Amino acid sequence: MNDRAMETGTGAARPRSRIFLTVALMVLMAAFIALGTWQVQRLFWKLDLIDRVDARVHAEPVPAPPRSQWPAVSADRDEYRRVTASGTFAHDKAVLVQAVTERGAGFWVMTPLIQDDRSAILINRGFVPMDRRGALARAEASPAAGPVRVTGLLRMAEPGGGFLRTNDPAANRWYSRDVAGIAKAKALTDAAPYFIDADATPNRGGLPVGGLTVVSFRNSHLVYAATWYALALMSAAGIFVIHRFRRDSR
């Protein structure tokens, strides 16, 4: 009697375990399909973004957004747009932001451009290597040449820091192009919420070197989608094996 009871209990447990595994695999399969579909949607969004940015980068430059348009400036609509701005550089308020480029390690030179209406736009004038920092400082100490016109790519601020380090305004150490932070540290009370990466037009003395903006977007959504769909297929295969085993056991 005890042996028969055990066999009966085991037999009842097997269908329950198969039902549990089937339901669990069906839930996983649905989740994997949803994740794969989401990655496909992200793929088409990324491809559209790449096309839009490519069109902006190669378009004719337009005037940088004025003060009246600053609240509406956004990464989705404006980043990497070719723009122009005119004014006078405030070299005494420039900051150096740590950078790593195709030319090696060094700094971005972020200099406020003071416009006719006294508003300011931070200009990333370009890159200076570590060992040329002193030469740049001596060149910038000379009298400004007067009004200038800058052409480049509109970029959004990079708040906080970078390289796993936080910006330190008090020590004048900058690891990201934090527009609001730099404006506050340099007492720029009317600064645009964006900055401009200057193009490759040569600067006096050859420094800084502009035109080093890297326009690229990581696009691994197709790989992620294939991975999620493959996991969904594996879940479906698991369901098939469970029910095939049930038929064979019968």
PDB file of C-alpha atoms in Angstrom:
ATOM      1  CA  MET A   1       0.000   0.000   0.000  1.00  0.00           C
ATOM      2  CA  ASN A   2       2.780   2.429   0.823  1.00  0.00           C
ATOM      3  CA  ASP A   3       4.539   1.744  -2.468  1.00  0.00           C
ATOM      4  CA  ARG A   4       1.305   2.270  -4.402  1.00  0.00           C
ATOM      5  CA  ALA A   5       0.670   5.543  -2.550  1.00  0.00           C
ATOM      6  CA  MET A   6       4.133   6.779  -3.397  1.00  0.00           C
ATOM      7  CA  GLU A   7       3.685   5.887  -7.064  1.00  0.00           C
ATOM      8  CA  THR A   8       0.327   7.661  -7.122  1.00  0.00           C
ATOM      9  CA  GLY A   9       1.839  10.776  -5.497  1.00  0.00           C
ATOM     10  CA  THR A  10       4.754  10.782  -7.917  1.00  0.00           C
ATOM     11  CA  GLY A  11       2.430  10.365 -10.865  1.00  0.00           C
ATOM     12  CA  ALA A  12       0.317  13.313  -9.712  1.00  0.00           C
ATOM     13  CA  ALA A  13       3.395  15.474  -9.159  1.00  0.00           C
ATOM     14  CA  ARG A  14       4.700  14.950 -12.676  1.00  0.00           C
ATOM     15  CA  PRO A  15       1.755  16.641 -14.483  1.00  0.00           C
ATOM     16  CA  ARG A  16       1.921  19.536 -12.049  1.00  0.00           C
ATOM     17  CA  SER A  17       5.634  20.039 -12.653  1.00  0.00           C
ATOM     18  CA  ARG A  18       5.109  19.850 -16.429  1.00  0.00           C
ATOM     19  CA  ILE A  19       2.332  22.435 -16.206  1.00  0.00           C
ATOM     20  CA  PHE A  20       4.531  24.713 -14.096  1.00  0.00           C
ATOM     21  CA  LEU A  21       7.469  24.424 -16.511  1.00  0.00           C
ATOM     22  CA  THR A  22       5.216  24.980 -19.514  1.00  0.00           C
ATOM     23  CA  VAL A  23       3.668  28.117 -18.023  1.00  0.00           C
ATOM     24  CA  ALA A  24       7.094  29.437 -16.965  1.00  0.00           C
ATOM     25  CA  LEU A  25       8.531  28.866 -20.443  1.00  0.00           C
ATOM     26  CA  MET A  26       5.506  30.496 -22.078  1.00  0.00           C
ATOM     27  CA  VAL A  27       5.939  33.574 -19.881  1.00  0.00           C
ATOM     28  CA  LEU A  28       9.644  33.704 -20.719  1.00  0.00           C
ATOM     29  CA  MET A  29       8.922  33.267 -24.426  1.00  0.00           C
ATOM     30  CA  ALA A  30       6.421  36.147 -24.367  1.00  0.00           C
ATOM     31  CA  ALA A  31       8.912  38.337 -22.502  1.00  0.00           C
ATOM     32  CA  PHE A  32      11.718  37.490 -24.945  1.00  0.00           C
ATOM     33  CA  ILE A  33       9.490  38.247 -27.946  1.00  0.00           C
ATOM     34  CA  ALA A  34       8.495  41.572 -26.396  1.00  0.00           C
ATOM     35  CA  LEU A  35      12.130  42.480 -25.750  1.00  0.00           C
ATOM     36  CA  GLY A  36      13.131  41.467 -29.278  1.00  0.00           C
ATOM     37  CA  THR A  37      10.331  43.557 -30.788  1.00  0.00           C
ATOM     38  CA  TRP A  38      11.364  46.517 -28.641  1.00  0.00           C
ATOM     39  CA  GLN A  39      14.931  46.203 -29.928  1.00  0.00           C
ATOM     40  CA  VAL A  40      13.648  46.164 -33.520  1.00  0.00           C
ATOM     41  CA  GLN A  41      11.760  49.378 -32.809  1.00  0.00           C
ATOM     42  CA  ARG A  42      14.916  50.858 -31.290  1.00  0.00           C
ATOM     43  CA  LEU A  43      16.854  49.769 -34.376  1.00  0.00           C
ATOM     44  CA  PHE A  44      14.594  51.733 -36.715  1.00  0.00           C
ATOM     45  CA  TRP A  45      14.682  54.708 -34.333  1.00  0.00           C
ATOM     46  CA  LYS A  46      18.502  54.625 -34.318  1.00  0.00           C
ATOM     47  CA  LEU A  47      18.704  54.350 -38.110  1.00  0.00           C
ATOM     48  CA  ASP A  48      16.372  57.329 -38.444  1.00  0.00           C
ATOM     49  CA  LEU A  49      18.494  59.287 -35.945  1.00  0.00           C
ATOM     50  CA  ILE A  50      21.680  58.485 -37.860  1.00  0.00           C
ATOM     51  CA  ASP A  51      20.088  59.672 -41.108  1.00  0.00           C
ATOM     52  CA  ARG A  52      18.868  62.904 -39.496  1.00  0.00           C
ATOM     53  CA  VAL A  53      22.238  63.649 -37.884  1.00  0.00           C
ATOM     54  CA  ASP A  54      24.074  62.902 -41.119  1.00  0.00           C
ATOM     55  CA  ALA A  55      21.824  65.375 -42.919  1.00  0.00           C
ATOM     56  CA  ARG A  56      22.494  68.032 -40.249  1.00  0.00           C
ATOM     57  CA  VAL A  57      26.256  67.567 -40.326  1.00  0.00           C
ATOM     58  CA  HIS A  58      26.417  68.077 -44.091  1.00  0.00           C
ATOM     59  CA  ALA A  59      23.825  70.841 -44.350  1.00  0.00           C
ATOM     60  CA  GLU A  60      24.626  74.502 -44.876  1.00  0.00           C
ATOM     61  CA  PRO A  61      25.254  76.277 -41.555  1.00  0.00           C
ATOM     62  CA  VAL A  62      22.459  78.322 -40.009  1.00  0.00           C
ATOM     63  CA  PRO A  63      22.618  80.953 -37.236  1.00  0.00           C
ATOM     64  CA  ALA A  64      22.962  79.478 -33.759  1.00  0.00           C
ATOM     65  CA  PRO A  65      19.698  79.550 -31.779  1.00  0.00           C
ATOM     66  CA  PRO A  66      19.287  82.995 -30.171  1.00  0.00           C
ATOM     67  CA  ARG A  67      18.285  83.605 -26.576  1.00  0.00           C
ATOM     68  CA  SER A  68      14.576  83.525 -27.428  1.00  0.00           C
ATOM     69  CA  GLN A  69      14.921  79.931 -28.678  1.00  0.00           C
ATOM     70  CA  TRP A  70      17.122  78.548 -25.915  1.00  0.00           C
ATOM     71  CA  PRO A  71      14.286  76.884 -23.945  1.00  0.00           C
ATOM     72  CA  ALA A  72      13.305  74.865 -27.033  1.00  0.00           C
ATOM     73  CA  VAL A  73      16.802  73.596 -27.891  1.00  0.00           C
ATOM     74  CA  SER A  74      16.960  69.803 -27.573  1.00  0.00           C
ATOM     75  CA  ALA A  75      19.312  66.979 -28.460  1.00  0.00           C
ATOM     76  CA  ASP A  76      16.714  65.217 -30.597  1.00  0.00           C
ATOM     77  CA  ARG A  77      16.063  68.244 -32.769  1.00  0.00           C
ATOM     78  CA  ASP A  78      19.261  70.287 -32.674  1.00  0.00           C
ATOM     79  CA  GLU A  79      22.376  68.322 -31.736  1.00  0.00           C
ATOM     80  CA  TYR A  80      25.033  68.161 -34.469  1.00  0.00           C
ATOM     81  CA  ARG A  81      23.320  70.907 -36.451  1.00  0.00           C
ATOM     82  CA  ARG A  82      25.816  73.091 -38.318  1.00  0.00           C
ATOM     83  CA  VAL A  83      25.568  76.609 -36.955  1.00  0.00           C
ATOM     84  CA  THR A  84      27.414  79.915 -37.008  1.00  0.00           C
ATOM     85  CA  ALA A  85      27.886  82.526 -34.291  1.00  0.00           C
ATOM     86  CA  SER A  86      29.653  85.876 -34.142  1.00  0.00           C
ATOM     87  CA  GLY A  87      31.160  87.803 -31.269  1.00  0.00           C
ATOM     88  CA  THR A  88      34.365  88.344 -29.315  1.00  0.00           C
ATOM     89  CA  PHE A  89      36.213  85.639 -27.426  1.00  0.00           C
ATOM     90  CA  ALA A  90      36.603  86.140 -23.672  1.00  0.00           C
ATOM     91  CA  HIS A  91      39.952  84.344 -23.399  1.00  0.00           C
ATOM     92  CA  ASP A  92      40.271  85.234 -19.719  1.00  0.00           C
ATOM     93  CA  LYS A  93      37.230  83.047 -18.985  1.00  0.00           C
ATOM     94  CA  ALA A  94      38.371  80.000 -20.978  1.00  0.00           C
ATOM     95  CA  VAL A  95      38.625  76.587 -19.330  1.00  0.00           C
ATOM     96  CA  LEU A  96      40.428  73.417 -20.289  1.00  0.00           C
ATOM     97  CA  VAL A  97      38.410  70.206 -20.286  1.00  0.00           C
ATOM     98  CA  GLN A  98      40.246  66.904 -20.199  1.00  0.00           C
ATOM     99  CA  ALA A  99      39.940  65.027 -23.487  1.00  0.00           C
ATOM    100  CA  VAL A 100      41.176  61.958 -25.315  1.00  0.00           C
ATOM    101  CA  THR A 101      41.140  62.242 -29.107  1.00  0.00           C
ATOM    102  CA  GLU A 102      42.704  60.673 -32.173  1.00  0.00           C
ATOM    103  CA  ARG A 103      45.660  62.983 -31.436  1.00  0.00           C
ATOM    104  CA  GLY A 104      46.107  61.568 -27.945  1.00  0.00           C
ATOM    105  CA  ALA A 105      45.415  62.943 -24.476  1.00  0.00           C
ATOM    106  CA  GLY A 106      45.018  66.630 -23.812  1.00  0.00           C
ATOM    107  CA  PHE A 107      42.327  69.232 -23.377  1.00  0.00           C
ATOM    108  CA  TRP A 108      39.382  70.827 -25.121  1.00  0.00           C
ATOM    109  CA  VAL A 109      39.628  74.616 -25.018  1.00  0.00           C
ATOM    110  CA  MET A 110      36.224  75.991 -24.023  1.00  0.00           C
ATOM    111  CA  THR A 111      36.073  79.753 -24.566  1.00  0.00           C
ATOM    112  CA  PRO A 112      33.013  82.000 -24.139  1.00  0.00           C
ATOM    113  CA  LEU A 113      32.000  83.899 -27.252  1.00  0.00           C
ATOM    114  CA  ILE A 114      30.398  87.177 -26.160  1.00  0.00           C
ATOM    115  CA  GLN A 115      27.762  88.246 -28.692  1.00  0.00           C
ATOM    116  CA  ASP A 116      26.490  91.733 -29.463  1.00  0.00           C
ATOM    117  CA  ASP A 117      23.545  91.314 -27.075  1.00  0.00           C
ATOM    118  CA  ARG A 118      26.047  90.354 -24.296  1.00  0.00           C
ATOM    119  CA  SER A 119      24.838  86.758 -24.232  1.00  0.00           C
ATOM    120  CA  ALA A 120      27.521  84.087 -24.323  1.00  0.00           C
ATOM    121  CA  ILE A 121      27.983  80.824 -26.185  1.00  0.00           C
ATOM    122  CA  LEU A 122      30.689  78.439 -25.074  1.00  0.00           C
ATOM    123  CA  ILE A 123      32.851  77.459 -28.018  1.00  0.00           C
ATOM    124  CA  ASN A 124      34.905  74.298 -28.016  1.00  0.00           C
ATOM    125  CA  ARG A 125      37.687  75.855 -30.067  1.00  0.00           C
ATOM    126  CA  GLY A 126      39.486  72.544 -30.365  1.00  0.00           C
ATOM    127  CA  PHE A 127      42.131  70.287 -28.894  1.00  0.00           C
ATOM    128  CA  VAL A 128      45.494  71.092 -27.326  1.00  0.00           C
ATOM    129  CA  PRO A 129      47.959  68.330 -26.331  1.00  0.00           C
ATOM    130  CA  MET A 130      49.188  68.033 -22.772  1.00  0.00           C
ATOM    131  CA  ASP A 131      52.680  69.260 -23.639  1.00  0.00           C
ATOM    132  CA  ARG A 132      51.400  72.340 -25.505  1.00  0.00           C
ATOM    133  CA  ARG A 133      49.206  73.673 -22.727  1.00  0.00           C
ATOM    134  CA  GLY A 134      51.750  76.328 -21.770  1.00  0.00           C
ATOM    135  CA  ALA A 135      52.207  77.472 -25.379  1.00  0.00           C
ATOM    136  CA  LEU A 136      48.457  77.892 -25.727  1.00  0.00           C
ATOM    137  CA  ALA A 137      48.270  79.941 -22.512  1.00  0.00           C
ATOM    138  CA  ARG A 138      50.962  82.322 -23.786  1.00  0.00           C
ATOM    139  CA  ALA A 139      49.200  82.734 -27.138  1.00  0.00           C
ATOM    140  CA  GLU A 140      45.835  83.389 -25.481  1.00  0.00           C
ATOM    141  CA  ALA A 141      47.387  86.066 -23.256  1.00  0.00           C
ATOM    142  CA  SER A 142      47.974  88.317 -26.291  1.00  0.00           C
ATOM    143  CA  PRO A 143      45.306  90.902 -27.196  1.00  0.00           C
ATOM    144  CA  ALA A 144      42.213  89.488 -28.877  1.00  0.00           C
ATOM    145  CA  ALA A 145      41.988  89.991 -32.603  1.00  0.00           C
ATOM    146  CA  GLY A 146      38.473  91.420 -32.325  1.00  0.00           C
ATOM    147  CA  PRO A 147      35.152  90.107 -33.589  1.00  0.00           C
ATOM    148  CA  VAL A 148      35.193  86.572 -34.958  1.00  0.00           C
ATOM    149  CA  ARG A 149      32.760  84.299 -36.732  1.00  0.00           C
ATOM    150  CA  VAL A 150      32.630  80.663 -35.668  1.00  0.00           C
ATOM    151  CA  THR A 151      31.190  77.778 -37.642  1.00  0.00           C
ATOM    152  CA  GLY A 152      30.721  74.378 -36.070  1.00  0.00           C
ATOM    153  CA  LEU A 153      28.368  71.758 -34.697  1.00  0.00           C
ATOM    154  CA  LEU A 154      25.829  72.496 -31.981  1.00  0.00           C
ATOM    155  CA  ARG A 155      26.333  70.161 -29.020  1.00  0.00           C
ATOM    156  CA  MET A 156      24.376  69.620 -25.839  1.00  0.00           C
ATOM    157  CA  ALA A 157      25.909  70.100 -22.406  1.00  0.00           C
ATOM    158  CA  GLU A 158      27.667  67.250 -20.601  1.00  0.00           C
ATOM    159  CA  PRO A 159      26.823  67.875 -16.927  1.00  0.00           C
ATOM    160  CA  GLY A 160      28.534  66.318 -13.954  1.00  0.00           C
ATOM    161  CA  GLY A 161      31.864  65.050 -15.169  1.00  0.00           C
ATOM    162  CA  GLY A 162      33.541  62.246 -17.041  1.00  0.00           C
ATOM    163  CA  PHE A 163      36.366  59.714 -16.922  1.00  0.00           C
ATOM    164  CA  LEU A 164      34.798  58.495 -13.636  1.00  0.00           C
ATOM    165  CA  ARG A 165      35.626  61.862 -12.088  1.00  0.00           C
ATOM    166  CA  THR A 166      33.423  64.771 -11.079  1.00  0.00           C
ATOM    167  CA  ASN A 167      34.063  68.301 -12.261  1.00  0.00           C
ATOM    168  CA  ASP A 168      35.754  70.463  -9.624  1.00  0.00           C
ATOM    169  CA  PRO A 169      34.973  74.119 -10.428  1.00  0.00           C
ATOM    170  CA  ALA A 170      36.747  75.416  -7.321  1.00  0.00           C
ATOM    171  CA  ALA A 171      40.010  73.860  -8.509  1.00  0.00           C
ATOM    172  CA  ASN A 172      39.249  74.647 -12.154  1.00  0.00           C
ATOM    173  CA  ARG A 173      39.398  70.964 -13.062  1.00  0.00           C
ATOM    174  CA  TRP A 174      36.950  69.901 -15.728  1.00  0.00           C
ATOM    175  CA  TYR A 175      36.308  66.428 -17.077  1.00  0.00           C
ATOM    176  CA  SER A 176      33.209  67.149 -19.169  1.00  0.00           C
ATOM    177  CA  ARG A 177      31.851  70.063 -21.139  1.00  0.00           C
ATOM    178  CA  ASP A 178      29.374  71.103 -18.487  1.00  0.00           C
ATOM    179  CA  VAL A 179      27.911  74.317 -19.872  1.00  0.00           C
ATOM    180  CA  ALA A 180      25.969  75.329 -16.767  1.00  0.00           C
ATOM    181  CA  GLY A 181      28.868  74.521 -14.448  1.00  0.00           C
ATOM    182  CA  ILE A 182      31.419  76.432 -16.515  1.00  0.00           C
ATOM    183  CA  ALA A 183      29.063  79.400 -16.930  1.00  0.00           C
ATOM    184  CA  LYS A 184      28.532  79.579 -13.180  1.00  0.00           C
ATOM    185  CA  ALA A 185      32.234  79.243 -12.396  1.00  0.00           C
ATOM    186  CA  LYS A 186      33.135  82.000 -14.854  1.00  0.00           C
ATOM    187  CA  ALA A 187      30.246  84.318 -13.913  1.00  0.00           C
ATOM    188  CA  LEU A 188      28.546  84.081 -17.309  1.00  0.00           C
ATOM    189  CA  THR A 189      25.066  85.150 -16.312  1.00  0.00           C
ATOM    190  CA  ASP A 190      23.507  84.870 -19.778  1.00  0.00           C
ATOM    191  CA  ALA A 191      24.944  81.732 -21.379  1.00  0.00           C
ATOM    192  CA  ALA A 192      23.365  79.476 -23.988  1.00  0.00           C
ATOM    193  CA  PRO A 193      22.408  75.954 -22.783  1.00  0.00           C
ATOM    194  CA  TYR A 194      24.506  74.411 -25.553  1.00  0.00           C
ATOM    195  CA  PHE A 195      28.055  74.745 -26.855  1.00  0.00           C
ATOM    196  CA  ILE A 196      29.544  74.712 -30.335  1.00  0.00           C
ATOM    197  CA  ASP A 197      32.296  72.391 -31.525  1.00  0.00           C
ATOM    198  CA  ALA A 198      34.301  74.627 -33.857  1.00  0.00           C
ATOM    199  CA  ASP A 199      35.188  73.291 -37.291  1.00  0.00           C
ATOM    200  CA  ALA A 200      38.706  72.746 -38.643  1.00  0.00           C
ATOM    201  CA  THR A 201      39.336  76.399 -39.523  1.00  0.00           C
ATOM    202  CA  PRO A 202      42.964  76.966 -38.350  1.00  0.00           C
ATOM    203  CA  ASN A 203      43.507  79.020 -35.213  1.00  0.00           C
ATOM    204  CA  ARG A 204      46.297  81.519 -34.718  1.00  0.00           C
ATOM    205  CA  GLY A 205      49.531  79.685 -33.937  1.00  0.00           C
ATOM    206  CA  GLY A 206      47.992  76.353 -34.912  1.00  0.00           C
ATOM    207  CA  LEU A 207      46.359  75.804 -31.548  1.00  0.00           C
ATOM    208  CA  PRO A 208      43.836  74.652 -30.570  1.00  0.00           C
ATOM    209  CA  VAL A 209      43.040  72.145 -33.327  1.00  0.00           C
ATOM    210  CA  GLY A 210      39.363  72.185 -34.239  1.00  0.00           C
ATOM    211  CA  GLY A 211      37.222  69.893 -36.341  1.00  0.00           C
ATOM    212  CA  LEU A 212      37.827  66.761 -34.239  1.00  0.00           C
ATOM    213  CA  THR A 213      34.197  66.041 -33.425  1.00  0.00           C
ATOM    214  CA  VAL A 214      33.467  62.328 -33.718  1.00  0.00           C
ATOM    215  CA  VAL A 215      29.950  61.741 -35.004  1.00  0.00           C
ATOM    216  CA  SER A 216      29.141  58.082 -34.434  1.00  0.00           C
ATOM    217  CA  PHE A 217      26.384  56.128 -32.773  1.00  0.00           C
ATOM    218  CA  ARG A 218      26.593  52.666 -31.303  1.00  0.00           C
ATOM    219  CA  ASN A 219      24.012  50.515 -33.036  1.00  0.00           C
ATOM    220  CA  SER A 220      23.811  46.993 -31.606  1.00  0.00           C
ATOM    221  CA  HIS A 221      20.030  46.755 -31.608  1.00  0.00           C
ATOM    222  CA  LEU A 222      19.938  44.131 -34.375  1.00  0.00           C
ATOM    223  CA  VAL A 223      22.256  41.850 -32.384  1.00  0.00           C
ATOM    224  CA  TYR A 224      20.163  42.352 -29.244  1.00  0.00           C
ATOM    225  CA  ALA A 225      16.950  41.640 -31.153  1.00  0.00           C
ATOM    226  CA  ALA A 226      18.397  38.432 -32.610  1.00  0.00           C
ATOM    227  CA  THR A 227      19.509  37.360 -29.125  1.00  0.00           C
ATOM    228  CA  TRP A 228      16.054  37.876 -27.578  1.00  0.00           C
ATOM    229  CA  TYR A 229      14.302  36.110 -30.459  1.00  0.00           C
ATOM    230  CA  ALA A 230      16.766  33.218 -30.193  1.00  0.00           C
ATOM    231  CA  LEU A 231      15.936  32.890 -26.495  1.00  0.00           C
ATOM    232  CA  ALA A 232      12.230  32.908 -27.394  1.00  0.00           C
ATOM    233  CA  LEU A 233      12.852  30.038 -29.832  1.00  0.00           C
ATOM    234  CA  MET A 234      14.752  28.151 -27.137  1.00  0.00           C
ATOM    235  CA  SER A 235      11.795  28.601 -24.783  1.00  0.00           C
ATOM    236  CA  ALA A 236       9.442  27.274 -27.462  1.00  0.00           C
ATOM    237  CA  ALA A 237      11.776  24.329 -27.982  1.00  0.00           C
ATOM    238  CA  GLY A 238      11.670  23.646 -24.232  1.00  0.00           C
ATOM    239  CA  ILE A 239       7.870  23.541 -24.324  1.00  0.00           C
ATOM    240  CA  PHE A 240       7.995  21.140 -27.253  1.00  0.00           C
ATOM    241  CA  VAL A 241      10.443  18.846 -25.448  1.00  0.00           C
ATOM    242  CA  ILE A 242       8.304  18.773 -22.297  1.00  0.00           C
ATOM    243  CA  HIS A 243       5.191  17.708 -24.189  1.00  0.00           C
ATOM    244  CA  ARG A 244       7.097  15.312 -26.417  1.00  0.00           C
ATOM    245  CA  PHE A 245       8.472  13.653 -23.287  1.00  0.00           C
ATOM    246  CA  ARG A 246       4.940  13.449 -21.906  1.00  0.00           C
ATOM    247  CA  ARG A 247       3.696  11.665 -25.029  1.00  0.00           C
ATOM    248  CA  ASP A 248       6.663   9.283 -25.008  1.00  0.00           C
ATOM    249  CA  SER A 249       6.109   8.445 -21.349  1.00  0.00           C
ATOM    250  CA  ARG A 250       2.559   7.490 -22.125  1.00  0.00           C
TER     251      ARG A 250
END
